[in-house]
GROMACS .gro file of C-alpha atoms in nm:
model
  277
    1UNK     CA    1   9.004   1.269   1.633
    2UNK     CA    2   8.731   1.533   1.605
    3UNK     CA    3   8.673   1.749   1.299
    4UNK     CA    4   8.870   2.075   1.326
    5UNK     CA    5   8.669   2.398   1.319
    6UNK     CA    6   8.816   2.523   0.992
    7UNK     CA    7   8.506   2.506   0.772
    8UNK     CA    8   8.204   2.295   0.681
    9UNK     CA    9   8.275   1.931   0.596
   10UNK     CA   10   8.051   1.750   0.345
   11UNK     CA   11   8.040   1.383   0.247
   12UNK     CA   12   7.941   1.315  -0.113
   13UNK     CA   13   7.777   0.972  -0.086
   14UNK     CA   14   7.766   0.918  -0.461
   15UNK     CA   15   8.141   0.971  -0.497
   16UNK     CA   16   8.240   0.865  -0.145
   17UNK     CA   17   8.441   1.185  -0.122
   18UNK     CA   18   8.490   1.431   0.163
   19UNK     CA   19   8.483   1.799   0.077
   20UNK     CA   20   8.548   2.102   0.294
   21UNK     CA   21   8.401   2.448   0.238
   22UNK     CA   22   8.641   2.685   0.420
   23UNK     CA   23   8.523   2.980   0.625
   24UNK     CA   24   8.545   3.321   0.461
   25UNK     CA   25   8.834   3.416   0.689
   26UNK     CA   26   9.058   3.113   0.680
   27UNK     CA   27   9.196   2.973   1.003
   28UNK     CA   28   9.568   3.039   1.046
   29UNK     CA   29   9.617   2.666   1.105
   30UNK     CA   30   9.399   2.564   0.811
   31UNK     CA   31   9.664   2.376   0.614
   32UNK     CA   32   9.819   2.195   0.911
   33UNK     CA   33   9.482   2.093   1.059
   34UNK     CA   34   9.355   1.972   0.722
   35UNK     CA   35   9.674   1.769   0.668
   36UNK     CA   36   9.641   1.620   1.014
   37UNK     CA   37   9.285   1.510   0.938
   38UNK     CA   38   9.388   1.367   0.600
   39UNK     CA   39   9.661   1.159   0.763
   40UNK     CA   40   9.422   1.039   1.033
   41UNK     CA   41   9.156   0.932   0.781
   42UNK     CA   42   9.414   0.820   0.526
   43UNK     CA   43   9.193   0.988   0.269
   44UNK     CA   44   9.210   1.293   0.043
   45UNK     CA   45   8.981   1.586   0.125
   46UNK     CA   46   8.874   1.818  -0.153
   47UNK     CA   47   8.848   2.194  -0.103
   48UNK     CA   48   8.545   2.365  -0.254
   49UNK     CA   49   8.625   2.730  -0.312
   50UNK     CA   50   8.299   2.808  -0.495
   51UNK     CA   51   8.090   2.862  -0.183
   52UNK     CA   52   8.330   3.086   0.007
   53UNK     CA   53   8.152   3.411   0.088
   54UNK     CA   54   8.311   3.706  -0.087
   55UNK     CA   55   8.354   4.045   0.074
   56UNK     CA   56   8.118   4.312  -0.050
   57UNK     CA   57   7.804   4.099  -0.079
   58UNK     CA   58   7.493   4.311  -0.033
   59UNK     CA   59   7.218   4.239   0.214
   60UNK     CA   60   6.895   4.135   0.042
   61UNK     CA   61   6.575   4.252   0.208
   62UNK     CA   62   6.333   3.968   0.288
   63UNK     CA   63   6.018   3.958   0.081
   64UNK     CA   64   5.664   3.980   0.219
   65UNK     CA   65   5.617   3.602   0.233
   66UNK     CA   66   5.938   3.557   0.431
   67UNK     CA   67   5.835   3.834   0.671
   68UNK     CA   68   5.494   3.672   0.721
   69UNK     CA   69   5.662   3.343   0.817
   70UNK     CA   70   5.895   3.527   1.055
   71UNK     CA   71   5.607   3.707   1.225
   72UNK     CA   72   5.415   3.382   1.266
   73UNK     CA   73   5.717   3.224   1.434
   74UNK     CA   74   5.769   3.526   1.661
   75UNK     CA   75   5.404   3.532   1.767
   76UNK     CA   76   5.370   3.156   1.805
   77UNK     CA   77   5.257   3.075   2.156
   78UNK     CA   78   5.374   2.759   2.323
   79UNK     CA   79   5.146   2.620   2.590
   80UNK     CA   80   5.362   2.519   2.883
   81UNK     CA   81   5.169   2.306   3.127
   82UNK     CA   82   5.195   2.348   3.501
   83UNK     CA   83   5.421   2.047   3.548
   84UNK     CA   84   5.680   2.180   3.302
   85UNK     CA   85   5.663   2.523   3.464
   86UNK     CA   86   5.736   2.369   3.804
   87UNK     CA   87   6.033   2.180   3.663
   88UNK     CA   88   6.176   2.489   3.500
   89UNK     CA   89   6.139   2.692   3.820
   90UNK     CA   90   6.290   2.407   4.022
   91UNK     CA   91   6.591   2.389   3.791
   92UNK     CA   92   6.639   2.763   3.827
   93UNK     CA   93   6.612   2.736   4.207
   94UNK     CA   94   6.866   2.450   4.226
   95UNK     CA   95   7.112   2.630   4.002
   96UNK     CA   96   7.090   2.956   4.197
   97UNK     CA   97   7.124   2.772   4.529
   98UNK     CA   98   7.427   2.577   4.402
   99UNK     CA   99   7.603   2.892   4.286
  100UNK     CA  100   7.512   3.077   4.606
  101UNK     CA  101   7.642   2.794   4.826
  102UNK     CA  102   7.972   2.784   4.637
  103UNK     CA  103   8.018   3.160   4.657
  104UNK     CA  104   7.910   3.201   5.019
  105UNK     CA  105   8.156   2.934   5.136
  106UNK     CA  106   8.459   3.117   4.999
  107UNK     CA  107   8.710   3.286   5.233
  108UNK     CA  108   8.681   3.661   5.251
  109UNK     CA  109   9.049   3.724   5.180
  110UNK     CA  110   9.278   3.622   4.898
  111UNK     CA  111   9.631   3.490   4.953
  112UNK     CA  112   9.781   3.837   4.933
  113UNK     CA  113   9.550   3.985   5.197
  114UNK     CA  114   9.481   3.700   5.439
  115UNK     CA  115   9.777   3.752   5.674
  116UNK     CA  116   9.721   4.121   5.733
  117UNK     CA  117   9.342   4.093   5.709
  118UNK     CA  118   9.345   4.396   5.482
  119UNK     CA  119   9.041   4.511   5.292
  120UNK     CA  120   9.035   4.267   5.001
  121UNK     CA  121   8.859   4.338   4.673
  122UNK     CA  122   9.049   4.080   4.470
  123UNK     CA  123   8.880   3.795   4.286
  124UNK     CA  124   8.785   3.494   4.494
  125UNK     CA  125   8.562   3.342   4.228
  126UNK     CA  126   8.680   3.216   3.891
  127UNK     CA  127   8.474   3.064   3.611
  128UNK     CA  128   8.617   2.833   3.347
  129UNK     CA  129   8.489   3.045   3.062
  130UNK     CA  130   8.459   2.934   2.699
  131UNK     CA  131   8.184   3.181   2.619
  132UNK     CA  132   7.919   2.912   2.575
  133UNK     CA  133   7.571   2.915   2.725
  134UNK     CA  134   7.657   2.704   3.032
  135UNK     CA  135   7.947   2.911   3.161
  136UNK     CA  136   7.774   3.235   3.061
  137UNK     CA  137   7.472   3.149   3.278
  138UNK     CA  138   7.697   3.057   3.571
  139UNK     CA  139   7.902   3.376   3.534
  140UNK     CA  140   7.578   3.574   3.517
  141UNK     CA  141   7.447   3.414   3.838
  142UNK     CA  142   7.781   3.472   4.009
  143UNK     CA  143   7.765   3.835   3.904
  144UNK     CA  144   7.416   3.862   4.047
  145UNK     CA  145   7.495   3.694   4.381
  146UNK     CA  146   7.843   3.826   4.455
  147UNK     CA  147   7.912   4.147   4.645
  148UNK     CA  148   7.929   4.462   4.434
  149UNK     CA  149   8.292   4.537   4.515
  150UNK     CA  150   8.426   4.194   4.416
  151UNK     CA  151   8.568   4.119   4.071
  152UNK     CA  152   8.517   3.786   3.891
  153UNK     CA  153   8.787   3.608   3.693
  154UNK     CA  154   8.681   3.452   3.363
  155UNK     CA  155   8.946   3.192   3.282
  156UNK     CA  156   8.967   3.120   2.910
  157UNK     CA  157   9.195   2.844   2.777
  158UNK     CA  158   9.321   2.839   2.419
  159UNK     CA  159   9.534   2.570   2.254
  160UNK     CA  160   9.709   2.679   1.937
  161UNK     CA  161  10.011   2.529   1.765
  162UNK     CA  162  10.081   2.849   1.569
  163UNK     CA  163  10.088   3.061   1.887
  164UNK     CA  164   9.809   3.283   1.757
  165UNK     CA  165   9.549   3.161   2.009
  166UNK     CA  166   9.249   3.270   1.802
  167UNK     CA  167   9.057   2.954   1.888
  168UNK     CA  168   8.675   2.944   1.871
  169UNK     CA  169   8.656   2.944   2.254
  170UNK     CA  170   8.873   3.255   2.271
  171UNK     CA  171   8.664   3.441   2.015
  172UNK     CA  172   8.335   3.333   2.170
  173UNK     CA  173   8.465   3.411   2.518
  174UNK     CA  174   8.551   3.768   2.425
  175UNK     CA  175   8.212   3.817   2.261
  176UNK     CA  176   8.025   3.684   2.566
  177UNK     CA  177   8.241   3.901   2.791
  178UNK     CA  178   8.099   4.209   2.618
  179UNK     CA  179   7.746   4.081   2.685
  180UNK     CA  180   7.825   4.035   3.055
  181UNK     CA  181   7.962   4.388   3.070
  182UNK     CA  182   7.638   4.514   2.920
  183UNK     CA  183   7.423   4.330   3.176
  184UNK     CA  184   7.644   4.412   3.476
  185UNK     CA  185   7.840   4.724   3.376
  186UNK     CA  186   7.950   4.795   3.735
  187UNK     CA  187   8.101   4.451   3.783
  188UNK     CA  188   8.473   4.413   3.712
  189UNK     CA  189   8.523   4.113   3.486
  190UNK     CA  190   8.883   3.993   3.452
  191UNK     CA  191   8.931   3.794   3.132
  192UNK     CA  192   9.237   3.571   3.182
  193UNK     CA  193   9.385   3.433   2.862
  194UNK     CA  194   9.551   3.101   2.940
  195UNK     CA  195   9.753   3.022   2.627
  196UNK     CA  196   9.892   2.672   2.586
  197UNK     CA  197  10.140   2.570   2.317
  198UNK     CA  198  10.107   2.239   2.135
  199UNK     CA  199  10.433   2.119   2.290
  200UNK     CA  200  10.317   2.205   2.641
  201UNK     CA  201   9.981   2.034   2.582
  202UNK     CA  202  10.139   1.714   2.450
  203UNK     CA  203  10.384   1.697   2.740
  204UNK     CA  204  10.118   1.753   3.010
  205UNK     CA  205   9.876   1.510   2.847
  206UNK     CA  206  10.138   1.234   2.830
  207UNK     CA  207  10.288   1.287   3.175
  208UNK     CA  208   9.983   1.372   3.385
  209UNK     CA  209   9.646   1.448   3.228
  210UNK     CA  210   9.584   1.114   3.056
  211UNK     CA  211   9.615   0.932   3.391
  212UNK     CA  212   9.367   1.165   3.561
  213UNK     CA  213   9.081   1.175   3.308
  214UNK     CA  214   8.797   0.929   3.347
  215UNK     CA  215   8.647   0.755   3.156
  216UNK     CA  216   8.865   0.886   2.868
  217UNK     CA  217   8.648   0.721   2.605
  218UNK     CA  218   8.597   1.018   2.376
  219UNK     CA  219   8.761   1.327   2.233
  220UNK     CA  220   8.531   1.535   2.456
  221UNK     CA  221   8.674   1.368   2.769
  222UNK     CA  222   9.024   1.460   2.658
  223UNK     CA  223   8.930   1.814   2.553
  224UNK     CA  224   8.750   1.897   2.879
  225UNK     CA  225   9.018   1.729   3.089
  226UNK     CA  226   9.299   1.926   2.925
  227UNK     CA  227   9.104   2.253   2.952
  228UNK     CA  228   9.038   2.191   3.323
  229UNK     CA  229   9.401   2.104   3.387
  230UNK     CA  230   9.541   2.422   3.238
  231UNK     CA  231   9.254   2.640   3.363
  232UNK     CA  232   9.329   2.528   3.718
  233UNK     CA  233   9.658   2.719   3.696
  234UNK     CA  234   9.462   3.037   3.612
  235UNK     CA  235   9.783   3.184   3.481
  236UNK     CA  236   9.820   3.437   3.201
  237UNK     CA  237  10.156   3.531   3.052
  238UNK     CA  238  10.195   3.893   2.942
  239UNK     CA  239  10.480   4.113   2.821
  240UNK     CA  240  10.514   4.239   3.180
  241UNK     CA  241  10.529   3.895   3.336
  242UNK     CA  242  10.275   3.647   3.470
  243UNK     CA  243   9.929   3.718   3.605
  244UNK     CA  244   9.793   3.454   3.841
  245UNK     CA  245   9.432   3.472   3.950
  246UNK     CA  246   9.397   3.525   4.328
  247UNK     CA  247   9.128   3.255   4.336
  248UNK     CA  248   9.401   3.008   4.234
  249UNK     CA  249   9.591   3.079   4.556
  250UNK     CA  250   9.377   2.843   4.765
  251UNK     CA  251   9.382   2.466   4.775
  252UNK     CA  252   9.140   2.438   4.487
  253UNK     CA  253   8.990   2.668   4.231
  254UNK     CA  254   8.708   2.866   4.383
  255UNK     CA  255   8.475   2.807   4.096
  256UNK     CA  256   8.577   2.582   3.809
  257UNK     CA  257   8.276   2.466   3.610
  258UNK     CA  258   8.228   2.314   3.266
  259UNK     CA  259   7.855   2.242   3.255
  260UNK     CA  260   7.566   2.301   3.498
  261UNK     CA  261   7.538   1.924   3.556
  262UNK     CA  262   7.858   1.947   3.761
  263UNK     CA  263   7.705   2.210   3.985
  264UNK     CA  264   7.373   2.030   4.027
  265UNK     CA  265   7.512   1.682   4.085
  266UNK     CA  266   7.859   1.737   4.231
  267UNK     CA  267   7.754   1.642   4.584
  268UNK     CA  268   7.586   1.324   4.461
  269UNK     CA  269   7.889   1.225   4.252
  270UNK     CA  270   8.140   1.291   4.530
  271UNK     CA  271   7.916   1.106   4.774
  272UNK     CA  272   7.913   0.797   4.556
  273UNK     CA  273   8.289   0.811   4.508
  274UNK     CA  274   8.338   0.839   4.883
  275UNK     CA  275   8.112   0.540   4.951
  276UNK     CA  276   8.301   0.319   4.702
  277UNK     CA  277   8.653   0.413   4.818
   0.00000   0.00000   0.00000
């Protein structure tokens, strides 16, 4: 089990005691997640309320010494040798080429428009979008390389047992969405909120997901596998019914990515799998 994102956990080595310092705005699932961790560790966890930030604290201007240190850091020049420069540029080239190849190989029509060959401006590209650096870079490249009239679906998955769905990935995703809008204001970004209940997650994990994830040796394997599974549906439930991303209409998701490694090495990985089958 991984530590829940409900505060800062500290281990007092002298007392062999675990303490949590909650965030200023307490998670709605704070009590249940803390109890779950206690039961898993079979150990009490103390709550330190002394360090919780109180509303109304005033900003303290940095002093001259602190400003001097900041200016030195800002003006510090790092000598990057030619070899490192070539590697950085090569990484950029590979990443751009990988994104371009994925985008350029997509059909020109979505499921709703393919039969009539109508003018189609619907999304054909979807990004599994947590708001982190990896998916933000890929969304940015997709926005740069895709035609101006084409929207991009940002598929954000949130698991929440209290049905509030204010997970860290949801919050970060919405914040990064605003940054993308600032960089490409003319691009239409569709933020799809894929909300998954605890019951639905447990059922899918037991019946299907656990048999599909490999190597399933860590919490991260499980977390990414579950996110990919539910993101592949690209389905958002609203008060007016369900919204399904047009990019989900084809045999596979047009663009489902967790980290750049998948983009850079996908052909190599699939090649090896094919050779060993």
